[in-house]
Amino acid sequence: MKRKPRNGVLGQDSADASTLTAGAALIARLKAVGVDYIFANSGTDFPPIIEGLAEAAAKGVPLPRALVMPHESAAMGMAHGYYLATGRAHAVMAHTNVGLANCAIGAINAATEKIPMLLFSGRTPTLESGRLGARTVPIGWGQEMRDQAALVREAVKWDYELRFPEQTHDIVDRAYAIANSTPRGPVYVSLPREVLCEPCEAAGLNRPLAIEPARTAPDAETLERIAGLLATARRPVIFAQRGAGSAEAFHALSALAERWAIPVVQYWAVQLALPTTHPMAAGFDPSPWIEEADLILALDSIAPWSPDLHRPRPECAIVHIGADPLYARVPIRNFRSDITLAGELDLSVLRLASAMEGHERGARGKIGERRAAVRPRIAALQARLLEAARAGAGTPPSKAYVSLCLSEALAGRPATVLSELGCPLFPMTLTEPGSWYQEPHSGGLGWAFPAALGMALADPGRLIVATMGDGAYIFSNPAACHQIAEALNLPALIVILNNGEWGAVRQSVVGVYPDGYAARTNVMPLTSLAPTPDFTKYAEASRGWAARVTDAERLPGVLAEGVRQVVEERRLALIEVLVRP
Ligand SMILES: Cc1ncc(C[n+]2csc(CCOP(=O)(O)OP(=O)(O)O)c2C)c(N)n1
Ligand SMILES: [Mg+2]
């Protein structure tokens, strides 16, 4: 019988302290560039990774924590949430083409939201025999693809296949630098098993990141033009869909909107740009503002309004600011842009706020006029939103009413709400940066639950709430997410708004065919989730605390207890609320 090779080609044995298996070097290099967690779902491609983890640990090499993810969608969602909480990119490792296919939705979501992450999956061995790592079982043939990276290529900024063990350090550095450069996004590297089994130099493993990520700053001249227009416009309005870029920029934007009396519309907001109760927080509907505007400033907004419904006047000046303000990844996106400013959003907002200062004297009268015109309208709008939410009380309650109750249950504590067809933003009182995230505009459902777990991992002192529709919860692979919450001790509050259907699909049918057969007869094929499961059982299966609210009067008490379970008992708590269809 042939001797089993330890490393590299048959018969070669080179494992010592000066070398590591490429699998070990790859993971160790990730740690060296700043990756603390690998969210991993392993398979037969992983022996050199798993052996590498053991080898590196035995040799005292620092490693990231490799966490078991029972489903790849959870791995991608957690890496997404972890980045939102910390601004730091992490790694996902999946099993060959099939694991990568399960990562595809997460990659699409990450690409749309410019979330950097390092995505890896094994590549089935190239060789059929004769080398360590060569194929051993039939899936070695069944999982081979002509172009595995094609599964995610449209979503990633860059992809590569590791060809030689000596490339390992460089490829990690390049992947990290590209993912973290403006505009950020996911990258993908496929890892052939034979290459990972090869020995690799350990020297240089701890050198600093060899390639600095590129950060694009806004052009000062263009910023100055925008500041001048914004200062002197009669009816300026800001549209913000992806927050302000950082906590500092959030406060700067709040101050700018207040000082200059500029309404901020948060239409389909994925992140919060200023407090919901801010005197210039002009709700989510562009309609009242867009037609009278003489200047629109869109901050990192993929679709700041719907061209089918909302029409800016031809003489209105339109400005787009963002990391990639023209959204070059999107084939069709023809929002007019008279001034286009590329650069990191936070830098643009902060520098715009300073540039505005130079215009203060000339604009004083204008500001007073603007404030008088918009302030009472915004106050009335905010009151109407609250009133509408209160009117949704009763059994079953509206989503907006549940949102109001949730907001009251969270009052006074640092909390972050992630909503995926769950509680709507606007009746809530959320005043802090990072307190609100909504599902990505790519809409790949199943995001909120694992993203909340990623946040809970990153920030254990914060109360993380994931609120979802019943459909969105099912998409999240709940068995996997609850297993992770228990295994990693990640308490979070899960609030499911159960209307027994895919209501968004129903609304879309009514939107396209308002007088159609489906709307008139109220027969909506392909939207019902009946019979509705008892969702509490999913949480209980992994020993979480759970409650089902069928009587809306009990809602405030149950929410308070759910918060207590998470904060004091450090348990995952799931609350299922039956809401109106
Ligand atoms: C992966 C994926 N599959 C399908 C869809 C299409 N889709 C969009 S909204 C929706 C229904 C969501 O239902 P639910 O979470 O119960 O919220 P509701 O619409 O009832 O408020 C579906 C199926 C999607 N966005 N993503
Ligand atoms: Mg539903």
Coordinates of C-alpha atoms and ligand atoms in Angstrom, one line a residue:
M1 CA 0.0 0.0 0.0
K2 CA 1.2 3.5 -0.8
R3 CA 2.2 5.7 2.1
K4 CA -0.4 8.4 2.8
P5 CA 1.2 11.7 2.1
R6 CA 1.1 14.4 4.8
N7 CA 1.7 17.5 2.7
G8 CA 2.0 18.2 -1.0
V9 CA 2.9 15.5 -3.5
L10 CA 3.1 11.9 -2.6
G11 CA 5.9 11.0 -0.3
Q12 CA 6.8 14.6 0.5
D13 CA 6.7 15.4 4.2
S14 CA 7.5 19.0 5.0
A15 CA 5.3 19.9 8.0
D16 CA 7.4 21.8 10.6
A17 CA 7.3 25.1 12.4
S18 CA 8.6 27.1 9.4
T19 CA 5.7 25.9 7.2
L20 CA 2.0 25.6 7.5
T21 CA -0.5 23.9 5.3
A22 CA -1.9 26.5 3.0
G23 CA -5.3 25.9 4.6
A24 CA -3.8 26.9 8.0
A25 CA -1.9 29.8 6.4
L26 CA -5.1 31.2 4.8
I27 CA -7.0 31.2 8.1
A28 CA -4.1 32.6 10.1
R29 CA -3.6 35.4 7.5
L30 CA -7.2 36.3 7.9
K31 CA -6.6 36.9 11.6
A32 CA -3.5 38.9 10.8
V33 CA -5.4 41.4 8.6
G34 CA -8.2 41.9 11.1
V35 CA -10.8 39.1 10.6
D36 CA -11.9 37.9 14.0
Y37 CA -14.7 35.5 12.9
I38 CA -15.2 33.0 10.1
F39 CA -18.8 32.0 9.7
A40 CA -18.4 28.5 8.3
N41 CA -20.4 25.7 6.9
S42 CA -18.0 22.9 6.2
G43 CA -18.0 19.8 3.9
T44 CA -15.6 17.4 2.2
D45 CA -13.6 20.3 0.8
F46 CA -12.7 21.3 4.4
P47 CA -10.1 18.7 5.6
P48 CA -7.2 21.1 4.9
I49 CA -9.1 23.9 6.6
I50 CA -10.1 21.9 9.7
E51 CA -6.7 20.2 9.9
G52 CA -5.2 23.7 9.3
L53 CA -7.2 25.1 12.3
A54 CA -5.8 22.3 14.5
E55 CA -2.3 22.7 13.0
A56 CA -2.1 26.4 13.5
A57 CA -3.5 26.1 17.0
A58 CA -0.9 23.5 17.9
K59 CA 1.8 25.7 16.5
G60 CA 0.6 28.7 18.6
V61 CA -0.5 30.8 15.5
P62 CA -3.3 33.3 16.3
L63 CA -6.5 32.4 14.6
P64 CA -10.0 33.9 14.1
R65 CA -12.8 32.1 15.8
A66 CA -14.4 29.7 13.3
L67 CA -18.1 29.4 14.0
V68 CA -20.4 26.6 12.9
M69 CA -23.2 27.9 10.8
P70 CA -25.8 25.2 10.2
H71 CA -27.0 27.1 7.0
E72 CA -25.0 29.3 4.7
S73 CA -27.8 32.0 4.6
A74 CA -27.2 32.4 8.4
A75 CA -23.4 32.7 7.8
M76 CA -24.0 35.5 5.2
G77 CA -26.6 37.3 7.3
M78 CA -24.3 37.2 10.4
A79 CA -21.4 38.6 8.5
H80 CA -23.7 41.3 7.2
G81 CA -25.0 42.2 10.6
Y82 CA -21.6 42.1 12.2
Y83 CA -20.3 44.6 9.7
L84 CA -23.3 46.9 10.3
A85 CA -22.5 46.8 14.0
T86 CA -18.8 47.3 13.8
G87 CA -17.8 48.6 10.3
R88 CA -15.4 45.6 10.1
A89 CA -15.5 43.0 7.3
H90 CA -15.5 39.3 8.2
A91 CA -15.2 36.0 6.4
V92 CA -17.7 33.3 5.3
M93 CA -16.6 29.9 4.3
A94 CA -18.9 27.5 2.5
H95 CA -18.8 24.1 0.9
T96 CA -17.9 24.0 -2.8
N97 CA -20.5 25.0 -5.4
V98 CA -23.5 23.9 -3.4
G99 CA -22.6 25.9 -0.3
L100 CA -21.8 28.8 -2.5
A101 CA -25.2 28.6 -4.1
N102 CA -26.7 28.9 -0.7
C103 CA -24.6 32.1 -0.1
A104 CA -25.8 33.7 -3.3
I105 CA -28.7 35.6 -1.8
G106 CA -26.5 36.9 1.0
A107 CA -24.0 38.0 -1.6
I108 CA -26.7 39.8 -3.6
N109 CA -27.8 41.6 -0.4
A110 CA -24.3 42.5 0.6
A111 CA -23.5 43.9 -2.9
T112 CA -26.7 46.0 -2.8
E113 CA -25.9 47.4 0.6
K114 CA -22.1 47.8 0.0
I115 CA -21.2 45.4 2.8
P116 CA -17.7 44.2 2.5
M117 CA -17.1 40.5 3.3
L118 CA -14.6 37.8 2.3
L119 CA -16.5 34.9 0.9
F120 CA -14.7 31.6 0.3
S121 CA -15.7 28.2 -0.8
G122 CA -13.9 25.0 -1.6
R123 CA -13.4 24.0 -5.2
T124 CA -13.8 20.3 -5.8
P125 CA -10.4 18.7 -6.3
T126 CA -9.1 19.0 -9.9
L127 CA -7.2 15.7 -9.8
E128 CA -8.8 12.3 -9.7
S129 CA -6.0 10.6 -7.8
G130 CA -2.3 10.7 -7.0
R131 CA -2.0 13.8 -4.8
L132 CA -3.0 14.7 -1.3
G133 CA -6.4 16.4 -1.6
A134 CA -7.4 14.6 -4.8
R135 CA -10.9 13.3 -5.3
T136 CA -12.0 10.6 -2.9
V137 CA -15.8 10.3 -3.2
P138 CA -18.3 10.7 -6.0
I139 CA -19.2 14.3 -5.1
G140 CA -15.7 15.2 -6.2
W141 CA -17.1 14.7 -9.7
G142 CA -20.7 15.7 -9.0
Q143 CA -19.7 19.1 -7.6
E144 CA -17.3 20.2 -10.3
M145 CA -18.4 23.2 -12.4
R146 CA -16.9 24.9 -15.4
D147 CA -17.0 28.2 -13.7
Q148 CA -18.0 28.0 -10.0
A149 CA -17.4 31.7 -9.3
A150 CA -20.1 32.5 -11.9
L151 CA -22.6 31.6 -9.2
V152 CA -21.8 34.8 -7.4
R153 CA -19.8 36.8 -9.9
E154 CA -22.5 39.4 -10.6
A155 CA -22.7 40.2 -6.9
V156 CA -19.0 40.4 -6.0
K157 CA -16.5 43.1 -6.7
W158 CA -13.7 40.6 -7.5
D159 CA -13.2 36.9 -7.6
Y160 CA -10.2 34.6 -7.9
E161 CA -9.3 30.9 -7.6
L162 CA -6.2 30.2 -5.4
R163 CA -3.8 28.5 -7.8
F164 CA -0.6 28.0 -5.7
P165 CA 0.0 27.7 -2.0
E166 CA 2.6 30.5 -2.0
Q167 CA -0.2 32.9 -3.2
T168 CA -2.1 32.5 0.0
H169 CA -1.0 35.5 2.0
D170 CA -1.2 37.9 -1.0
I171 CA -4.6 36.7 -2.0
V172 CA -6.0 37.3 1.5
D173 CA -4.6 40.8 1.5
R174 CA -5.9 41.6 -2.0
A175 CA -9.3 40.3 -1.2
Y176 CA -9.5 42.3 2.0
A177 CA -8.3 45.5 0.4
I178 CA -10.7 45.3 -2.6
A179 CA -13.7 44.4 -0.3
N180 CA -12.9 47.4 1.9
S181 CA -12.3 50.0 -0.9
T182 CA -14.9 52.6 -1.9
P183 CA -17.5 51.4 -2.8
R184 CA -17.3 48.5 -0.5
G185 CA -18.7 45.0 -1.2
P186 CA -18.2 41.3 -1.1
V187 CA -15.4 39.4 -2.8
Y188 CA -15.1 35.7 -3.5
V189 CA -12.2 33.2 -3.6
S190 CA -12.5 29.6 -4.5
L191 CA -10.1 27.2 -2.8
P192 CA -9.1 23.9 -4.6
R193 CA -8.5 21.2 -2.1
E194 CA -5.1 20.1 -3.4
V195 CA -3.8 23.7 -3.1
L196 CA -5.0 24.0 0.5
C197 CA -3.2 20.7 1.3
E198 CA 0.2 22.0 0.1
P199 CA 2.8 23.4 2.5
C200 CA 3.2 27.1 2.6
E201 CA 5.8 29.4 4.1
A202 CA 4.8 30.6 7.6
A203 CA 7.3 33.5 7.4
G204 CA 5.5 36.9 6.9
L205 CA 2.2 35.6 8.2
N206 CA 2.0 38.4 10.7
R207 CA 3.2 41.3 8.6
P208 CA 0.7 44.2 8.4
L209 CA -1.9 44.3 5.6
A210 CA 0.2 44.7 2.4
I211 CA -2.4 46.6 0.4
E212 CA -4.2 49.6 1.9
P213 CA -7.9 49.8 0.9
A214 CA -8.7 52.9 -1.2
R215 CA -11.1 55.4 0.4
T216 CA -12.6 58.0 -1.9
A217 CA -13.1 61.5 -0.5
P218 CA -15.5 63.9 -2.1
D219 CA -14.2 66.5 -4.5
A220 CA -14.0 69.9 -2.7
E221 CA -15.1 72.0 -5.7
T222 CA -18.2 70.0 -6.4
L223 CA -19.0 70.0 -2.6
E224 CA -18.8 73.8 -2.7
R225 CA -21.3 74.1 -5.6
I226 CA -23.7 71.8 -3.7
A227 CA -23.3 73.9 -0.5
G228 CA -24.1 77.1 -2.4
L229 CA -27.2 75.6 -4.0
L230 CA -28.5 74.1 -0.7
A231 CA -28.0 77.4 1.1
T232 CA -29.9 79.5 -1.3
A233 CA -32.7 77.1 -2.6
R234 CA -36.2 78.1 -1.8
R235 CA -37.6 74.6 -1.2
P236 CA -34.7 72.2 -0.8
V237 CA -35.3 68.6 0.3
I238 CA -32.9 65.8 1.2
F239 CA -33.7 62.2 0.4
A240 CA -31.7 59.7 2.5
Q241 CA -32.0 55.9 2.2
R242 CA -28.8 54.6 3.7
G243 CA -28.3 56.7 6.7
A244 CA -25.6 59.3 6.8
G245 CA -22.5 57.0 6.7
S246 CA -21.4 57.2 10.4
A247 CA -22.6 58.2 13.8
E248 CA -20.7 61.5 13.5
A249 CA -22.3 62.2 10.1
F250 CA -25.7 61.3 11.5
H251 CA -25.3 64.1 14.1
A252 CA -23.9 66.4 11.5
L253 CA -26.8 65.8 9.1
S254 CA -29.3 66.3 12.0
A255 CA -27.7 69.6 12.8
L256 CA -27.5 70.7 9.2
A257 CA -31.2 69.9 8.5
E258 CA -32.2 71.8 11.7
R259 CA -30.0 74.8 11.1
W260 CA -30.9 75.2 7.5
A261 CA -34.5 74.1 7.8
I262 CA -34.3 71.3 5.1
P263 CA -36.8 68.5 5.3
V264 CA -35.3 65.0 5.1
V265 CA -37.4 62.3 3.5
Q266 CA -36.5 58.7 4.4
Y267 CA -38.2 56.8 1.7
W268 CA -37.7 53.0 2.0
A269 CA -34.9 53.8 4.4
V270 CA -32.5 50.9 5.0
Q271 CA -30.7 52.8 7.7
L272 CA -31.7 55.8 9.8
A273 CA -30.3 59.2 8.7
L274 CA -31.7 61.4 11.5
P275 CA -34.0 60.8 14.4
T276 CA -37.6 59.9 13.6
T277 CA -38.7 62.8 15.9
H278 CA -36.4 65.4 14.4
P279 CA -38.2 68.6 13.5
M280 CA -37.1 68.1 9.9
A281 CA -37.9 64.3 9.7
A282 CA -40.4 64.5 6.9
G283 CA -41.6 60.9 7.0
F284 CA -41.2 58.3 4.3
D285 CA -43.4 59.6 1.5
P286 CA -41.8 61.8 -1.2
S287 CA -45.1 63.0 -2.6
P288 CA -45.7 66.1 -0.5
W289 CA -42.2 67.4 -1.0
I290 CA -40.9 66.4 -4.4
E291 CA -43.2 68.4 -6.7
E292 CA -42.5 71.7 -4.9
A293 CA -38.8 71.2 -4.6
D294 CA -36.3 73.4 -6.4
L295 CA -33.4 71.4 -5.1
I296 CA -33.2 67.7 -4.3
L297 CA -30.2 66.2 -2.6
A298 CA -30.2 62.4 -2.7
L299 CA -27.8 60.8 -0.2
D300 CA -26.8 57.3 -1.2
S301 CA -30.2 56.4 -2.5
I302 CA -30.6 53.7 -5.1
A303 CA -34.1 54.8 -5.9
P304 CA -34.8 58.0 -3.9
W305 CA -38.4 58.1 -5.2
S306 CA -40.5 56.1 -7.7
P307 CA -40.4 57.8 -11.1
D308 CA -43.8 56.2 -11.8
L309 CA -45.4 58.2 -9.0
H310 CA -43.2 61.1 -8.1
R311 CA -42.0 63.7 -10.6
P312 CA -39.5 66.4 -9.7
R313 CA -40.1 69.7 -11.7
P314 CA -37.9 70.1 -14.8
E315 CA -36.3 73.2 -13.3
C316 CA -35.5 71.5 -10.0
A317 CA -31.8 70.9 -9.5
I318 CA -31.0 67.3 -8.6
V319 CA -27.8 66.2 -6.8
H320 CA -26.7 62.7 -6.0
I321 CA -24.1 62.0 -3.4
G322 CA -22.7 58.5 -2.5
A323 CA -19.9 56.0 -2.6
D324 CA -21.1 55.1 -6.1
P325 CA -23.7 57.8 -6.8
L326 CA -24.6 56.4 -10.2
Y327 CA -25.0 52.8 -9.0
A328 CA -22.9 51.5 -11.8
R329 CA -23.8 47.9 -10.9
V330 CA -27.4 48.5 -11.8
P331 CA -28.1 48.2 -15.6
I332 CA -30.9 50.7 -15.7
R333 CA -31.2 53.6 -13.3
N334 CA -31.9 56.9 -15.0
F335 CA -32.6 59.3 -12.1
R336 CA -31.5 62.7 -13.4
S337 CA -28.3 64.0 -11.8
D338 CA -27.3 67.6 -12.4
I339 CA -24.5 67.3 -9.9
T340 CA -22.9 64.0 -9.0
L341 CA -20.6 63.6 -6.1
A342 CA -18.7 60.4 -5.5
G343 CA -17.0 59.7 -2.2
E344 CA -17.6 58.0 1.2
L345 CA -21.0 59.2 2.4
D346 CA -19.8 60.2 5.9
L347 CA -17.0 62.3 4.5
S348 CA -19.4 64.0 2.1
V349 CA -22.0 64.8 4.7
L350 CA -19.4 66.1 7.2
R351 CA -17.6 68.2 4.6
L352 CA -20.9 69.5 3.2
A353 CA -21.9 70.6 6.7
S354 CA -18.7 72.5 7.0
A355 CA -18.9 74.0 3.5
M356 CA -22.4 75.3 4.4
E357 CA -21.0 77.4 7.2
G358 CA -19.5 79.7 4.6
H359 CA -22.9 80.6 3.2
E360 CA -24.7 81.4 6.5
R361 CA -24.7 85.1 6.3
G362 CA -26.1 85.4 2.8
A363 CA -28.9 82.9 3.5
R364 CA -30.3 84.0 6.8
G365 CA -33.6 85.4 5.5
K366 CA -34.1 82.3 3.3
I367 CA -33.7 79.9 6.3
G368 CA -36.4 81.7 8.3
E369 CA -38.8 81.5 5.3
R370 CA -38.1 77.8 4.8
R371 CA -38.6 77.1 8.5
A372 CA -41.9 78.9 8.6
A373 CA -43.1 77.0 5.5
V374 CA -42.0 73.5 6.4
R375 CA -41.9 73.2 10.2
P376 CA -45.7 73.2 10.9
R377 CA -46.2 70.8 8.0
I378 CA -43.7 68.3 9.4
A379 CA -45.1 68.6 12.9
A380 CA -48.6 67.8 11.5
L381 CA -47.2 64.9 9.5
Q382 CA -45.5 63.4 12.5
A383 CA -48.7 63.7 14.5
R384 CA -50.7 62.0 11.7
L385 CA -48.3 59.1 11.6
L386 CA -48.6 58.5 15.3
E387 CA -52.4 58.9 15.1
A388 CA -52.6 56.4 12.3
A389 CA -50.5 53.9 14.3
R390 CA -52.8 54.3 17.3
A391 CA -55.8 53.8 15.2
G392 CA -54.4 50.3 14.4
A393 CA -55.1 49.1 18.0
G394 CA -57.6 46.3 18.5
T395 CA -57.5 42.6 17.7
P396 CA -55.9 41.9 15.4
P397 CA -53.7 45.0 15.4
S398 CA -52.1 46.7 12.4
K399 CA -48.3 46.4 11.9
A400 CA -48.0 50.1 12.7
Y401 CA -49.6 49.7 16.1
V402 CA -47.3 46.8 17.0
S403 CA -44.4 49.1 15.9
L404 CA -45.6 51.8 18.3
C405 CA -45.9 49.3 21.2
L406 CA -42.4 48.0 20.4
S407 CA -41.0 51.5 20.3
E408 CA -42.5 52.1 23.8
A409 CA -41.1 48.8 25.1
L410 CA -37.6 49.8 24.0
A411 CA -37.7 53.4 25.2
G412 CA -34.7 54.5 27.3
R413 CA -32.4 51.6 26.4
P414 CA -29.7 51.3 23.6
A415 CA -31.4 49.1 21.1
T416 CA -31.2 48.3 17.4
V417 CA -34.3 47.3 15.4
L418 CA -33.9 45.3 12.2
S419 CA -37.1 45.1 10.2
E420 CA -37.8 42.8 7.3
L421 CA -41.5 43.3 6.5
G422 CA -41.9 43.6 10.2
C423 CA -42.6 46.8 12.3
P424 CA -42.6 49.9 10.1
L425 CA -40.1 52.7 11.0
F426 CA -42.3 55.7 11.3
P427 CA -44.4 55.4 14.4
M428 CA -41.2 54.5 16.2
T429 CA -39.2 57.0 18.3
L430 CA -35.7 56.1 17.3
T431 CA -33.1 58.9 17.9
E432 CA -29.7 57.3 17.7
P433 CA -27.5 56.3 14.7
G434 CA -27.5 52.6 14.2
S435 CA -30.9 52.1 15.8
W436 CA -32.7 51.0 12.6
Y437 CA -32.0 48.7 9.7
Q438 CA -34.4 47.5 7.1
E439 CA -34.0 44.6 4.6
P440 CA -31.6 45.4 1.7
H441 CA -33.1 46.9 -1.4
S442 CA -32.3 43.6 -3.2
G443 CA -35.0 42.1 -1.0
G444 CA -33.4 38.7 -0.6
L445 CA -35.6 37.6 2.2
G446 CA -34.3 35.7 5.3
W447 CA -31.8 38.5 6.2
A448 CA -33.1 40.1 9.4
F449 CA -32.8 37.1 11.9
P450 CA -29.2 36.1 11.1
A451 CA -28.1 39.8 10.7
A452 CA -29.5 40.4 14.2
L453 CA -27.5 37.5 15.5
G454 CA -24.4 39.0 13.9
M455 CA -25.1 42.2 15.7
A456 CA -25.7 40.5 19.0
L457 CA -22.3 38.7 18.6
A458 CA -20.6 42.1 17.8
D459 CA -22.3 44.1 20.5
P460 CA -23.5 41.9 23.5
G461 CA -24.4 45.0 25.6
R462 CA -27.0 46.2 23.1
L463 CA -30.6 45.0 22.8
I464 CA -31.0 43.7 19.3
V465 CA -34.5 43.2 17.9
A466 CA -35.4 41.5 14.6
T467 CA -38.9 42.0 13.5
M468 CA -40.2 40.1 10.5
G469 CA -43.2 39.1 8.6
D470 CA -44.2 35.5 8.9
G471 CA -42.9 34.9 5.4
A472 CA -39.6 36.6 6.1
Y473 CA -39.2 34.5 9.3
I474 CA -39.7 31.2 7.3
F475 CA -37.1 32.4 4.7
S476 CA -34.5 32.9 7.5
N477 CA -34.1 29.2 8.0
P478 CA -35.3 29.5 11.6
A479 CA -34.1 26.1 12.8
A480 CA -30.5 27.2 11.9
C481 CA -30.8 30.6 13.4
H482 CA -32.3 29.3 16.7
Q483 CA -29.6 26.7 16.9
I484 CA -26.9 29.4 16.5
A485 CA -28.6 31.7 19.1
E486 CA -28.4 28.9 21.6
A487 CA -25.0 27.5 20.7
L488 CA -23.3 31.0 20.8
N489 CA -25.5 32.4 23.5
L490 CA -26.8 35.3 21.5
P491 CA -29.9 36.7 23.1
A492 CA -32.0 38.7 20.7
L493 CA -35.7 39.7 20.6
I494 CA -37.6 38.2 17.6
V495 CA -41.0 39.8 16.8
I496 CA -42.9 38.0 14.1
L497 CA -45.9 39.9 12.6
N498 CA -48.0 37.0 11.4
N499 CA -50.7 37.9 8.9
G500 CA -50.8 34.4 7.5
E501 CA -49.8 35.5 4.1
W502 CA -47.3 37.2 1.8
G503 CA -49.0 40.5 2.1
A504 CA -46.4 42.4 0.1
V505 CA -47.2 40.1 -2.9
R506 CA -50.9 40.7 -2.4
Q507 CA -50.3 44.5 -2.3
S508 CA -48.2 44.3 -5.4
V509 CA -51.1 42.5 -7.3
V510 CA -53.5 45.2 -6.2
G511 CA -51.0 47.9 -7.2
V512 CA -50.6 46.6 -10.7
Y513 CA -54.2 45.5 -11.2
P514 CA -56.3 47.8 -8.9
D515 CA -59.6 46.8 -10.6
G516 CA -58.5 43.4 -11.7
Y517 CA -60.2 40.1 -10.9
A518 CA -57.9 39.3 -8.0
A519 CA -58.6 42.6 -6.3
R520 CA -62.3 42.7 -7.0
T521 CA -63.0 39.1 -5.9
N522 CA -60.3 39.1 -3.2
V523 CA -59.1 35.8 -4.5
M524 CA -55.3 35.9 -4.4
P525 CA -53.6 32.8 -5.5
L526 CA -50.0 32.2 -4.4
T527 CA -50.1 34.5 -1.4
S528 CA -51.5 32.4 1.5
L529 CA -49.3 30.9 4.1
A530 CA -52.3 29.0 5.7
P531 CA -52.2 26.9 7.7
T532 CA -50.1 29.2 9.8
P533 CA -47.5 27.3 12.0
D534 CA -47.2 28.0 15.7
F535 CA -44.0 29.9 15.4
T536 CA -43.2 29.8 19.1
K537 CA -42.4 26.1 18.7
Y538 CA -39.3 26.9 16.6
A539 CA -37.9 29.0 19.5
E540 CA -38.9 26.5 22.1
A541 CA -37.1 23.7 20.1
S542 CA -33.9 25.5 20.9
R543 CA -34.9 26.4 24.4
G544 CA -35.7 30.0 23.8
W545 CA -38.5 31.9 25.6
A546 CA -41.6 32.4 23.4
A547 CA -45.1 33.9 23.5
R548 CA -47.9 34.2 21.1
V549 CA -50.1 37.3 21.1
T550 CA -53.6 36.7 19.9
D551 CA -55.2 39.5 21.9
A552 CA -53.6 42.9 21.2
E553 CA -54.3 44.2 24.7
R554 CA -51.7 41.8 26.0
L555 CA -49.1 43.1 23.6
P556 CA -47.4 45.8 25.8
G557 CA -47.0 43.3 28.7
V558 CA -45.6 40.5 26.5
L559 CA -43.2 42.9 24.8
A560 CA -41.9 44.1 28.2
E561 CA -41.5 40.5 29.3
G562 CA -39.7 39.6 26.0
V563 CA -37.3 42.5 26.6
R564 CA -36.7 41.3 30.2
Q565 CA -36.0 37.8 29.0
V566 CA -33.3 39.1 26.6
V567 CA -31.7 41.7 28.9
E568 CA -31.9 40.0 32.3
E569 CA -32.2 36.2 31.5
R570 CA -29.9 36.5 28.5
R571 CA -32.2 34.3 26.5
L572 CA -33.5 34.5 23.0
A573 CA -37.1 35.6 23.1
L574 CA -39.6 35.2 20.3
I575 CA -42.9 36.9 20.2
E576 CA -45.4 36.0 17.5
V577 CA -48.2 38.6 17.1
L578 CA -51.2 37.9 15.0
V579 CA -51.8 41.0 12.8
R580 CA -54.3 42.1 10.2
P581 CA -53.9 40.6 6.8
Ligands
LIG1 C1 -35.7 35.1 -1.4 C2 -36.9 35.8 -1.8 N1 -38.0 35.1 -2.3 C3 -39.1 35.7 -2.6 C4 -39.3 37.0 -2.5 C5 -40.6 37.7 -2.9 N2 -41.3 38.3 -1.8 C6 -41.2 39.6 -1.5 S1 -42.1 40.1 -0.2 C7 -42.7 38.5 0.1 C8 -43.6 38.2 1.1 C9 -43.1 38.5 2.5 O1 -44.1 38.0 3.4 P1 -44.1 38.4 4.9 O2 -42.7 38.4 5.4 O3 -45.0 37.5 5.6 O4 -44.5 39.9 5.0 P2 -45.9 40.5 4.5 O5 -45.8 40.7 3.1 O6 -47.0 39.5 4.8 O7 -46.1 41.7 5.3 C10 -42.1 37.7 -0.9 C11 -42.4 36.2 -1.0 C12 -38.2 37.7 -1.9 N3 -38.2 39.1 -1.8 N4 -37.0 37.1 -1.6
MG2 MG -47.0 37.9 6.1

